[in-house]
Coordinates of C-alpha atoms in Angstrom, one line a residue:
Chain A
M8 CA -55.8 -77.4 -16.8
Q9 CA -52.1 -77.1 -16.3
L10 CA -51.9 -80.8 -15.6
R11 CA -53.8 -81.5 -18.8
I12 CA -51.4 -79.3 -20.8
S13 CA -48.4 -81.1 -19.3
L14 CA -49.9 -84.5 -20.0
I15 CA -50.7 -83.5 -23.6
S16 CA -47.1 -82.2 -24.0
L17 CA -45.6 -85.4 -22.6
G18 CA -48.0 -87.5 -24.6
L19 CA -47.0 -85.6 -27.8
L20 CA -43.3 -86.1 -27.0
G21 CA -43.8 -89.8 -26.3
L22 CA -45.9 -90.2 -29.5
L23 CA -43.2 -88.6 -31.6
L24 CA -40.5 -90.7 -30.1
L25 CA -42.6 -93.8 -30.7
L26 CA -43.2 -92.8 -34.4
S27 CA -39.5 -92.2 -34.9
I28 CA -38.7 -95.8 -33.9
W29 CA -41.7 -97.5 -35.4
P30 CA -40.9 -100.4 -37.8
G31 CA -40.7 -99.2 -41.3
R32 CA -39.8 -95.7 -39.9
S33 CA -41.9 -93.8 -42.4
L34 CA -41.2 -90.7 -40.3
G35 CA -37.5 -91.7 -39.7
N36 CA -36.3 -88.9 -41.9
W37 CA -37.9 -86.1 -40.0
N38 CA -35.7 -83.7 -38.2
W39 CA -36.3 -84.8 -34.7
G40 CA -33.9 -82.4 -33.1
L41 CA -35.8 -79.4 -34.5
L42 CA -39.2 -81.1 -33.9
A43 CA -38.4 -81.9 -30.2
A44 CA -37.1 -78.4 -29.7
T45 CA -40.4 -77.0 -31.2
I46 CA -42.6 -79.2 -29.0
L47 CA -40.5 -78.2 -26.0
T48 CA -40.9 -74.5 -26.7
V49 CA -44.6 -74.9 -27.2
A50 CA -45.0 -76.9 -24.0
L51 CA -43.1 -74.3 -21.9
A52 CA -44.9 -71.4 -23.6
G53 CA -48.2 -73.2 -22.8
F54 CA -47.4 -73.4 -19.1
F55 CA -46.3 -69.8 -18.9
W56 CA -49.4 -68.7 -20.8
Q57 CA -51.5 -70.5 -18.3
F58 CA -49.7 -68.7 -15.4
E59 CA -50.2 -65.3 -17.2
R60 CA -53.9 -66.0 -17.5
R61 CA -54.4 -67.1 -13.9
R62 CA -55.2 -64.6 -11.1
N63 CA -52.1 -64.7 -8.9
S64 CA -51.6 -62.7 -5.7
I65 CA -48.5 -60.6 -5.3
V66 CA -47.5 -62.9 -2.4
Q67 CA -47.7 -65.9 -4.7
L68 CA -45.5 -64.1 -7.3
S69 CA -42.9 -63.0 -4.8
F70 CA -42.9 -66.5 -3.3
I71 CA -42.2 -68.1 -6.7
A72 CA -39.4 -65.6 -7.3
T73 CA -37.9 -66.2 -3.8
I74 CA -38.0 -70.0 -3.8
S75 CA -36.7 -70.1 -7.4
S76 CA -33.8 -67.8 -6.4
L77 CA -33.0 -70.1 -3.4
A78 CA -33.1 -73.2 -5.5
A79 CA -30.9 -71.5 -8.1
L80 CA -28.4 -70.5 -5.3
S81 CA -28.3 -74.0 -4.0
R82 CA -27.6 -75.3 -7.5
V83 CA -24.8 -72.9 -8.1
A84 CA -23.3 -73.6 -4.6
F85 CA -23.1 -77.4 -5.3
V86 CA -21.9 -77.1 -9.0
P87 CA -18.4 -78.4 -8.2
I88 CA -20.0 -81.8 -7.3
A89 CA -21.2 -82.9 -10.8
G90 CA -24.7 -84.3 -10.6
L91 CA -25.6 -83.1 -7.1
Q92 CA -28.6 -80.8 -7.4
P93 CA -30.2 -79.6 -4.1
A94 CA -32.4 -77.5 -6.4
S95 CA -34.5 -80.6 -7.2
F96 CA -35.5 -81.0 -3.6
I97 CA -36.4 -77.3 -3.1
I98 CA -38.5 -77.4 -6.3
M99 CA -40.3 -80.5 -5.3
I100 CA -41.1 -79.6 -1.7
S101 CA -42.5 -76.3 -3.1
G102 CA -44.6 -78.2 -5.6
Y103 CA -45.7 -80.6 -2.9
V104 CA -47.0 -77.7 -0.7
F105 CA -48.2 -75.2 -3.2
G106 CA -49.4 -77.4 -6.1
S107 CA -48.5 -78.4 -9.6
Q108 CA -48.5 -75.0 -11.3
T109 CA -46.3 -73.4 -8.6
G110 CA -44.0 -76.5 -8.7
F111 CA -43.7 -76.3 -12.5
L112 CA -42.9 -72.6 -12.5
V113 CA -40.4 -72.8 -9.7
G114 CA -38.6 -75.6 -11.6
A115 CA -38.6 -73.8 -14.9
I116 CA -37.5 -70.4 -13.4
T117 CA -34.8 -72.1 -11.3
A118 CA -33.2 -73.6 -14.4
L119 CA -33.3 -70.3 -16.3
V120 CA -32.0 -68.2 -13.4
S121 CA -29.2 -70.5 -12.3
N122 CA -28.0 -70.7 -15.9
F123 CA -27.7 -66.9 -16.0
F124 CA -24.8 -67.5 -13.5
L125 CA -23.6 -70.9 -14.9
G126 CA -24.0 -70.1 -18.6
Q127 CA -27.0 -70.7 -20.9
G128 CA -26.9 -73.5 -23.4
P129 CA -29.1 -75.7 -25.6
W130 CA -29.6 -77.6 -22.3
T131 CA -31.5 -74.7 -20.6
P132 CA -35.0 -75.3 -22.1
W133 CA -34.7 -79.0 -21.4
Q134 CA -33.7 -78.4 -17.8
M135 CA -36.6 -76.0 -17.5
L136 CA -39.0 -78.7 -18.7
A137 CA -37.4 -81.4 -16.6
W138 CA -37.4 -79.5 -13.4
G139 CA -40.8 -78.2 -14.2
I140 CA -42.1 -81.7 -14.5
C141 CA -40.4 -82.7 -11.2
G142 CA -42.2 -79.8 -9.5
L143 CA -45.5 -80.7 -11.2
L144 CA -45.2 -84.4 -10.1
A145 CA -44.6 -83.3 -6.5
G146 CA -47.6 -81.1 -6.8
C147 CA -49.7 -84.1 -7.9
L148 CA -48.4 -86.1 -5.0
G149 CA -49.2 -83.3 -2.6
Q150 CA -52.8 -83.2 -3.9
A151 CA -53.2 -86.9 -3.8
L152 CA -52.1 -87.2 -0.1
S153 CA -54.1 -85.4 2.6
A154 CA -51.1 -84.9 4.9
F155 CA -47.4 -84.8 4.5
R156 CA -45.9 -88.3 4.2
L157 CA -42.1 -88.4 4.1
L158 CA -41.6 -91.8 2.5
P159 CA -43.7 -91.2 -0.7
F160 CA -42.0 -87.8 -1.1
V161 CA -38.5 -89.3 -0.6
F162 CA -39.3 -92.0 -3.2
L163 CA -40.7 -89.5 -5.7
C164 CA -37.7 -87.1 -5.1
T165 CA -35.2 -89.9 -5.7
F166 CA -37.1 -91.2 -8.8
S167 CA -37.3 -87.6 -10.2
A168 CA -33.5 -87.4 -10.3
F169 CA -33.5 -90.2 -12.9
L170 CA -36.5 -88.7 -14.7
F171 CA -34.6 -85.4 -14.9
G172 CA -31.7 -87.2 -16.5
W173 CA -33.9 -89.1 -18.9
I174 CA -35.6 -85.9 -20.1
T175 CA -32.4 -83.8 -20.4
N176 CA -30.8 -86.7 -22.3
I177 CA -33.3 -86.2 -25.1
S178 CA -31.7 -82.8 -25.8
Y179 CA -28.6 -84.2 -27.4
W180 CA -29.9 -87.7 -28.3
S181 CA -32.6 -86.2 -30.6
S182 CA -30.2 -83.8 -32.3
F183 CA -26.9 -85.6 -32.6
V184 CA -27.4 -89.4 -32.5
H185 CA -28.3 -91.7 -35.3
P186 CA -30.2 -94.0 -35.3
L187 CA -33.0 -92.8 -33.0
N188 CA -34.1 -96.0 -31.3
W189 CA -34.5 -97.4 -27.9
S190 CA -31.0 -98.9 -27.9
S191 CA -29.3 -95.6 -28.6
Y192 CA -31.6 -93.8 -26.1
L193 CA -30.8 -96.4 -23.5
G194 CA -27.1 -95.9 -24.3
S195 CA -27.4 -92.2 -23.6
C196 CA -29.2 -93.0 -20.3
I197 CA -26.4 -95.4 -19.3
A198 CA -23.9 -92.7 -20.1
S199 CA -25.6 -90.3 -17.8
F200 CA -26.3 -92.9 -15.1
P201 CA -23.4 -92.0 -12.7
F202 CA -24.6 -88.4 -12.7
D203 CA -28.2 -89.4 -12.3
L204 CA -27.2 -91.7 -9.4
I205 CA -25.4 -88.8 -7.6
H206 CA -28.4 -86.6 -8.2
A207 CA -30.7 -89.3 -6.8
A208 CA -28.5 -89.9 -3.8
G209 CA -28.5 -86.2 -3.1
N210 CA -32.2 -85.9 -3.4
L211 CA -32.6 -88.8 -1.1
A212 CA -30.3 -87.2 1.5
F213 CA -31.8 -83.7 1.2
S214 CA -35.4 -85.0 1.5
L215 CA -34.6 -87.2 4.5
L216 CA -32.6 -84.4 6.2
F217 CA -34.8 -81.4 5.4
G218 CA -38.1 -82.9 4.1
T219 CA -40.3 -82.6 7.2
H220 CA -38.8 -79.4 8.4
F221 CA -39.1 -77.6 5.1
Y222 CA -42.6 -78.9 4.6
Q223 CA -43.6 -77.4 8.0
L224 CA -41.9 -74.1 7.2
L225 CA -43.7 -73.9 3.8
F226 CA -47.0 -75.0 5.2
R227 CA -46.9 -72.3 7.8
F228 CA -45.9 -69.8 5.1
Q229 CA -48.8 -71.0 3.0
R230 CA -51.3 -70.4 5.9
K231 CA -49.7 -66.9 6.4
M232 CA -50.0 -66.2 2.7
S233 CA -53.7 -66.9 2.8
G234 CA -54.1 -63.9 5.1
Y235 CA -53.0 -61.6 2.3
S236 CA -55.9 -60.7 0.1
K237 CA -53.9 -59.4 -2.9
Chain B
M8 CA -27.0 -57.0 -9.1
N9 CA -23.5 -58.2 -8.6
E10 CA -22.4 -58.3 -12.2
T11 CA -19.3 -60.4 -11.5
M12 CA -21.6 -63.3 -10.6
L13 CA -23.4 -63.3 -13.9
S14 CA -21.9 -65.0 -16.9
Y15 CA -22.7 -61.8 -18.8
R16 CA -20.0 -59.2 -18.9
V17 CA -20.4 -55.6 -20.0
K18 CA -18.1 -54.6 -22.9
D19 CA -17.8 -51.5 -24.9
N20 CA -18.4 -52.7 -28.4
L21 CA -21.1 -52.8 -31.1
I22 CA -22.2 -56.3 -30.3
H23 CA -23.0 -55.3 -26.7
S24 CA -24.7 -52.1 -27.9
L25 CA -27.2 -54.0 -30.0
H26 CA -30.9 -54.3 -29.0
P27 CA -31.1 -57.6 -27.0
L28 CA -33.8 -58.9 -29.4
T29 CA -31.4 -58.4 -32.3
T30 CA -28.7 -60.6 -30.6
L31 CA -31.3 -63.1 -29.7
S32 CA -32.5 -63.3 -33.3
Y33 CA -28.9 -63.9 -34.4
V34 CA -28.6 -66.8 -31.9
L35 CA -32.0 -68.3 -33.0
V36 CA -31.2 -68.1 -36.7
I37 CA -27.8 -69.8 -36.2
T38 CA -29.4 -72.5 -33.9
I39 CA -32.3 -73.2 -36.2
L40 CA -30.2 -73.4 -39.4
S41 CA -27.7 -75.7 -37.6
L42 CA -30.5 -78.1 -36.7
I43 CA -31.6 -78.4 -40.3
F44 CA -28.2 -78.6 -41.9
Y45 CA -26.3 -81.9 -42.1
H46 CA -23.6 -81.0 -44.6
P47 CA -20.3 -80.2 -42.8
I48 CA -19.5 -77.4 -45.2
Y49 CA -22.8 -75.7 -44.5
L50 CA -22.3 -76.3 -40.7
A51 CA -18.8 -74.8 -40.9
A52 CA -20.3 -71.8 -42.8
L53 CA -22.4 -71.2 -39.7
L54 CA -19.6 -71.7 -37.2
L55 CA -17.2 -69.3 -39.0
P56 CA -19.3 -66.1 -38.7
A57 CA -20.6 -67.0 -35.3
A58 CA -17.0 -67.5 -34.1
L59 CA -16.1 -64.2 -35.7
V60 CA -18.8 -62.4 -33.8
I61 CA -17.7 -64.0 -30.5
V62 CA -14.0 -63.1 -31.0
S63 CA -14.7 -59.6 -32.2
S64 CA -16.9 -58.9 -29.2
G65 CA -14.0 -59.8 -26.9
H66 CA -15.3 -63.2 -25.6
Y67 CA -12.6 -65.5 -27.0
K68 CA -11.6 -66.6 -23.4
E69 CA -15.2 -67.5 -22.4
W70 CA -15.8 -69.2 -25.8
S71 CA -12.7 -71.4 -25.3
I72 CA -14.2 -72.5 -21.9
Y73 CA -17.4 -73.4 -23.7
L74 CA -15.5 -75.4 -26.3
K75 CA -13.5 -77.3 -23.7
L76 CA -16.7 -78.2 -21.9
S77 CA -18.3 -79.4 -25.1
V78 CA -15.4 -81.8 -25.8
S79 CA -16.8 -84.4 -23.3
L80 CA -20.2 -84.2 -25.0
I81 CA -18.7 -84.6 -28.5
I82 CA -16.9 -87.7 -27.2
L83 CA -20.2 -89.0 -25.9
I84 CA -21.9 -88.3 -29.2
A85 CA -19.1 -90.1 -31.1
V86 CA -19.3 -93.2 -28.8
L87 CA -23.1 -93.4 -29.1
N88 CA -23.1 -93.0 -32.8
M89 CA -20.3 -95.5 -33.4
V90 CA -21.7 -98.1 -31.0
F91 CA -25.4 -98.0 -32.0
S92 CA -25.2 -97.4 -35.7
R93 CA -25.3 -100.5 -37.9
E94 CA -26.1 -98.8 -41.2
G95 CA -22.5 -98.0 -42.3
E96 CA -21.0 -100.3 -45.0
T97 CA -17.3 -99.3 -44.6
I98 CA -16.2 -101.3 -41.5
L99 CA -13.0 -99.8 -40.0
F100 CA -12.5 -102.4 -37.3
T101 CA -14.5 -104.9 -35.3
L102 CA -14.5 -104.9 -31.5
Q103 CA -15.2 -107.8 -29.2
L104 CA -16.2 -106.0 -26.0
L105 CA -17.2 -109.0 -23.9
P106 CA -16.9 -112.7 -24.6
G107 CA -20.2 -114.2 -25.7
M108 CA -21.4 -110.8 -27.0
A109 CA -21.9 -110.0 -30.7
P110 CA -18.9 -108.2 -32.1
L111 CA -19.2 -104.5 -32.6
D112 CA -18.6 -103.2 -36.1
L113 CA -17.3 -99.6 -36.1
S114 CA -17.9 -98.0 -39.5
L115 CA -16.4 -95.0 -41.2
E116 CA -19.9 -93.7 -41.8
A117 CA -20.7 -93.6 -38.1
L118 CA -17.5 -91.8 -37.5
A119 CA -18.2 -89.3 -40.2
F120 CA -21.7 -88.7 -38.8
A121 CA -20.3 -88.3 -35.3
A122 CA -17.9 -85.7 -36.7
G123 CA -20.7 -83.9 -38.5
M124 CA -22.8 -83.8 -35.4
G125 CA -19.9 -82.7 -33.3
L126 CA -19.6 -79.7 -35.7
R127 CA -23.3 -79.1 -35.3
L128 CA -22.8 -79.1 -31.5
L129 CA -20.0 -76.6 -31.8
V130 CA -22.2 -74.3 -33.8
I131 CA -25.0 -74.4 -31.2
I132 CA -22.6 -74.1 -28.3
T133 CA -21.0 -71.0 -29.9
A134 CA -24.4 -69.5 -30.5
F135 CA -25.4 -70.0 -26.9
C136 CA -22.1 -68.7 -25.7
L137 CA -22.9 -65.5 -27.5
Y138 CA -26.3 -65.4 -25.8
S139 CA -24.7 -65.9 -22.4
Q140 CA -21.9 -63.4 -22.8
A141 CA -23.4 -60.7 -25.0
I142 CA -27.0 -60.4 -23.8
D143 CA -27.7 -58.6 -20.5
P144 CA -30.3 -60.8 -18.7
D145 CA -32.0 -57.6 -17.4
R146 CA -32.3 -56.1 -20.9
I147 CA -33.6 -59.2 -22.6
L148 CA -36.1 -59.7 -19.8
R149 CA -37.3 -56.1 -20.1
A150 CA -37.5 -56.5 -23.8
V151 CA -39.9 -59.5 -23.5
A152 CA -41.8 -58.1 -20.5
G153 CA -44.7 -57.0 -22.7
L154 CA -45.6 -60.6 -23.4
G155 CA -48.8 -61.5 -21.6
K156 CA -49.3 -59.6 -18.3
G157 CA -45.5 -59.8 -17.6
K158 CA -45.9 -61.9 -14.5
T159 CA -43.5 -64.6 -15.6
V160 CA -40.9 -62.1 -16.6
L161 CA -41.3 -60.3 -13.4
A162 CA -40.9 -63.5 -11.4
I163 CA -37.7 -64.2 -13.4
I164 CA -36.3 -60.7 -12.9
L165 CA -37.1 -60.8 -9.1
A166 CA -35.5 -64.3 -8.8
T167 CA -32.3 -63.0 -10.6
R168 CA -32.2 -59.9 -8.4
L169 CA -32.7 -61.9 -5.2
F170 CA -29.9 -64.3 -5.9
P171 CA -26.9 -62.1 -4.8
Q172 CA -29.0 -61.0 -1.8
F173 CA -29.5 -64.5 -0.6
L174 CA -25.8 -65.3 -1.1
R175 CA -25.0 -62.3 1.1
D176 CA -27.6 -63.6 3.7
Y177 CA -26.0 -67.0 3.6
R178 CA -22.5 -65.6 4.3
R179 CA -23.9 -63.5 7.1
I180 CA -25.6 -66.4 8.8
M181 CA -22.5 -68.5 8.4
E182 CA -20.4 -65.8 10.1
I183 CA -22.9 -65.5 12.9
S184 CA -22.8 -69.3 13.3
Q185 CA -19.0 -69.3 13.4
C186 CA -19.0 -66.5 16.0
R187 CA -21.2 -68.7 18.2
G188 CA -18.5 -71.4 17.9
V189 CA -20.4 -73.6 15.5
D190 CA -18.2 -74.0 12.4
P191 CA -19.9 -75.9 9.6
Y192 CA -16.6 -76.1 7.7
H193 CA -14.9 -78.3 10.2
G194 CA -15.4 -81.9 11.3
N195 CA -16.4 -85.0 9.3
L196 CA -19.2 -85.1 6.8
W197 CA -21.8 -86.0 9.3
Q198 CA -20.8 -83.3 11.8
R199 CA -20.6 -80.7 9.0
T200 CA -24.0 -81.6 7.8
G201 CA -25.4 -81.4 11.3
R202 CA -23.9 -77.9 11.7
L203 CA -25.0 -76.7 8.3
K204 CA -28.6 -77.8 8.8
P205 CA -29.6 -74.9 11.1
V206 CA -27.8 -72.4 8.8
I207 CA -29.9 -73.6 5.9
S208 CA -33.1 -73.6 7.9
V209 CA -32.5 -70.0 9.0
L210 CA -31.7 -68.9 5.5
F211 CA -34.8 -70.6 4.2
S212 CA -37.2 -69.2 6.8
S213 CA -35.6 -65.7 6.6
S214 CA -36.0 -65.8 2.8
L215 CA -39.7 -66.6 3.1
E216 CA -40.1 -63.6 5.4
Q217 CA -38.4 -61.5 2.8
A218 CA -40.9 -62.8 0.2
L219 CA -43.7 -61.3 2.3
E220 CA -41.8 -58.0 2.7
L221 CA -41.2 -58.0 -1.0
A222 CA -44.9 -58.5 -1.7
E223 CA -45.9 -55.7 0.7
S224 CA -43.4 -53.4 -1.0
M225 CA -44.8 -54.2 -4.4
Y226 CA -48.3 -53.7 -3.2
A227 CA -47.3 -50.3 -1.7
R228 CA -45.8 -49.3 -5.0
G229 CA -49.1 -50.1 -6.8
Y230 CA -48.4 -53.4 -8.4
G231 CA -51.6 -55.0 -9.5
S232 CA -53.7 -51.9 -9.1
G233 CA -54.2 -51.4 -12.8
E234 CA -52.7 -51.8 -16.2
R235 CA -49.0 -52.2 -16.1
S236 CA -47.0 -49.3 -17.4
Q237 CA -44.0 -50.0 -19.5
R238 CA -40.8 -48.1 -20.1
Q239 CA -38.9 -48.7 -23.4
A240 CA -35.4 -48.8 -22.1
D241 CA -33.7 -50.1 -25.2
L242 CA -33.8 -48.1 -28.4
W243 CA -33.6 -49.6 -31.9
H244 CA -30.8 -48.2 -33.9
P245 CA -30.0 -48.4 -37.6
R246 CA -27.4 -51.1 -36.8
D247 CA -30.2 -53.3 -35.4
F248 CA -32.2 -53.0 -38.6
L249 CA -29.1 -53.6 -40.7
I250 CA -28.3 -56.8 -38.8
L251 CA -31.9 -58.0 -38.8
L252 CA -32.0 -57.5 -42.6
A253 CA -28.8 -59.5 -42.9
L254 CA -30.4 -62.2 -40.7
I255 CA -33.5 -62.4 -42.8
I256 CA -31.3 -62.8 -45.9
A257 CA -29.1 -65.5 -44.2
F258 CA -32.2 -67.4 -43.0
F259 CA -33.8 -67.4 -46.4
C260 CA -30.5 -68.5 -48.0
G261 CA -30.4 -71.4 -45.5
I262 CA -34.0 -72.4 -46.1
L263 CA -33.5 -72.2 -49.9
A264 CA -30.4 -74.4 -49.7
Y265 CA -32.3 -76.8 -47.5
G266 CA -35.2 -76.9 -49.9
Q267 CA -32.9 -77.6 -52.8
G268 CA -31.4 -80.5 -50.8
W269 CA -27.9 -78.9 -50.8
T270 CA -27.6 -79.0 -47.1
A271 CA -28.1 -82.8 -47.0
F272 CA -25.2 -85.2 -46.7
N273 CA -25.2 -88.9 -47.3
Y274 CA -23.6 -90.4 -44.3
Y275 CA -25.4 -93.8 -44.6
P276 CA -25.2 -96.5 -45.9
R277 CA -22.0 -95.4 -47.7
L278 CA -20.3 -92.1 -47.3
S279 CA -20.9 -90.0 -50.4
W280 CA -21.2 -86.3 -50.8
E281 CA -21.5 -83.5 -53.2
F282 CA -21.4 -79.8 -52.8
S283 CA -23.8 -77.3 -54.4
G284 CA -25.0 -73.8 -53.9
S285 CA -21.7 -72.1 -53.3
S286 CA -23.1 -68.7 -54.1
I287 CA -26.0 -69.1 -51.7
L288 CA -23.6 -70.4 -49.0
T289 CA -21.3 -67.4 -49.5
L290 CA -24.2 -64.9 -49.3
M291 CA -25.4 -66.6 -46.1
T292 CA -22.0 -66.6 -44.5
L293 CA -21.3 -63.0 -45.4
S294 CA -24.8 -61.9 -44.1
L295 CA -24.1 -63.7 -40.8
A296 CA -20.7 -62.0 -40.6
I297 CA -22.2 -58.5 -40.8
P298 CA -22.2 -57.9 -37.0
S299 CA -18.4 -58.6 -36.8
V300 CA -17.7 -56.4 -39.8
L301 CA -19.7 -53.5 -38.2
N302 CA -17.9 -54.1 -34.9
W303 CA -14.6 -54.0 -36.7
G304 CA -15.7 -50.7 -38.3
C305 CA -16.5 -49.3 -34.9
K306 CA -13.0 -50.3 -33.6
R307 CA -11.4 -48.5 -36.6
S308 CA -13.4 -45.3 -36.3
N309 CA -14.8 -43.8 -33.1
S310 CA -17.6 -42.0 -34.9
F311 CA -18.8 -45.0 -36.8
L312 CA -20.9 -46.3 -33.9
S313 CA -22.7 -43.0 -33.4
K314 CA -23.5 -42.9 -37.2
I315 CA -25.2 -46.3 -37.1

C-alpha cells in the first residue's frame, strides 16, 4: 500500500513536471512552486497517515526513533564537509532490513530531527521526501533479494545520492526559476553535481565499510525484535 | 534535552510566549503568500513585517546567518534564470562562453526576474528562520500530537530526545577507545577510518540495545494499553486570538490582491509594471506587523503581557 502511495505521488509529481514543459504550455502559467509544495505535503501526510493506521509494536516505534536519531547525529557530525551525508547510508540499510515503510519513516524523521539542530528551512520537506524515497527504494531492494548482497546495495546507495540531489533541487527550481523546462532543471542538477558527487562517494565508502556489518547487526536486532509480542 | 544544541533558543518575549500553532500559522501565511506573489513591492511588504517580528523577538544575529547562507542560493537562482531564459527582449550583453557554442544573451528581464525571486527567497528564509528560532520543537510536537494516534509525533519526539544522549555515548566510547591507546583522531585518513570503525560499531549496537530498553520502559508505563491520554500543555491566550485574527485579515488581503491581479508582475517579454491595491497592501502589512507591535508593547510595559 505504502509503495503504491509513493508511486502515485512520484507519478503525480512527474506528470505535473511533464505538463509544465509540454509544447504549447497550456499549464505554463500555473504556480508550480505552490503546486509542488502542496503535492509534497500531501505525499508526506499520506505516508504518515499510513503509519498511523498500521499496527506497530512499541519496539518498532522505538527502533524507528533510535535509528533516526543516530542518522541525524551522523548528519550533524559531518556537516562541515558539504555534501557528505552518512545519514543516507543509515537510512538505506534500515530500509533494506526492515522494509519500505520503515525506510521511508526513518528517512523523513531523520531530515526533520537533524534540521531541529541545523535549522529548518523550505528545504526540510523536500529532504524528508528525498530521504524517505531513498529508504523506500532500499526497502524494495531488500524485499526483492532473498539475502544481503553488498554490490546491489552499494550501487543503490551511490545512485540514491544523486536521486536525493535531483529531488531536493526541485525545491528551488520550481519556485524561483523561469522557464521551467528540462534545460533549466538540468542546469540546477549541474550546479548541485559537486555536492551530489561527494554525497555519492560518501555513500559508496560508508556502504563498503559498514554495509555488511550493519546489515548483520540490524538483522540480529530484527530477529530479537520478533521475540517481543507488543 | 541539551538546549544549546537546538537551533531554538528560549527568550523572554511575547513572540516566544505565543502558542506554537499561532507562530506556525504566521510562518505558513507568509510562505504561502510569498509563493503566489510575483510583484516585488508585495514581496517586500511580506519581508518587512516578518523581519520586524524576527528583530523584535531578539533573533537578528541568527537571521543574519540565514541571510548570509541564502546569498549562495540567490546567486545560483540568478545564474540559472539569466542563462536559461530566452524570453527577455532587452538584451544587456551577449556572452560567448565556448567557441562553437551559440552566444548567450543576458536580458534585463531575466535579471529582474532573478531579483524578484531572490526577494521571494529572502521572505521564505526569514519565515523559516522565525520557525527555527521561535518555536520550541517540543511544544510544536506536543501541539500536533493529537493528529492520528500520535505515533509519528512520538517517534519524532523520541528521536529528538535521544540525539543528545547518543552524542554523549559517542564521546564516552571515544574516551574509552583513547584510554585503550586507540586514538581515532591521529594518523592518516585510512588509519583514522580503521580506528573509528569499532567506535561507530559499538555506538550503533549499544543504541539498538537502548531501543529495546526504551520499548520495555514504554511498555511498563502502559504505552499501547488503551486510548492515549493527552495533556494540554500550551494555553491559548487573547494575544494568540488577536494575532490569528490579524493573520486571517492578512491572508484574505493577499488572496484578494492576487485575485485582482495586483500581485502579478510582467517580467517577460519586456519589463513593465504597474502598482495597484495600496490600501489592501497596507492593511496586509500592518496585520502581519501586529506581533512585533504587541511585543514592543510588552517591552514598554511589564503588565501588558499579563493583560493579553
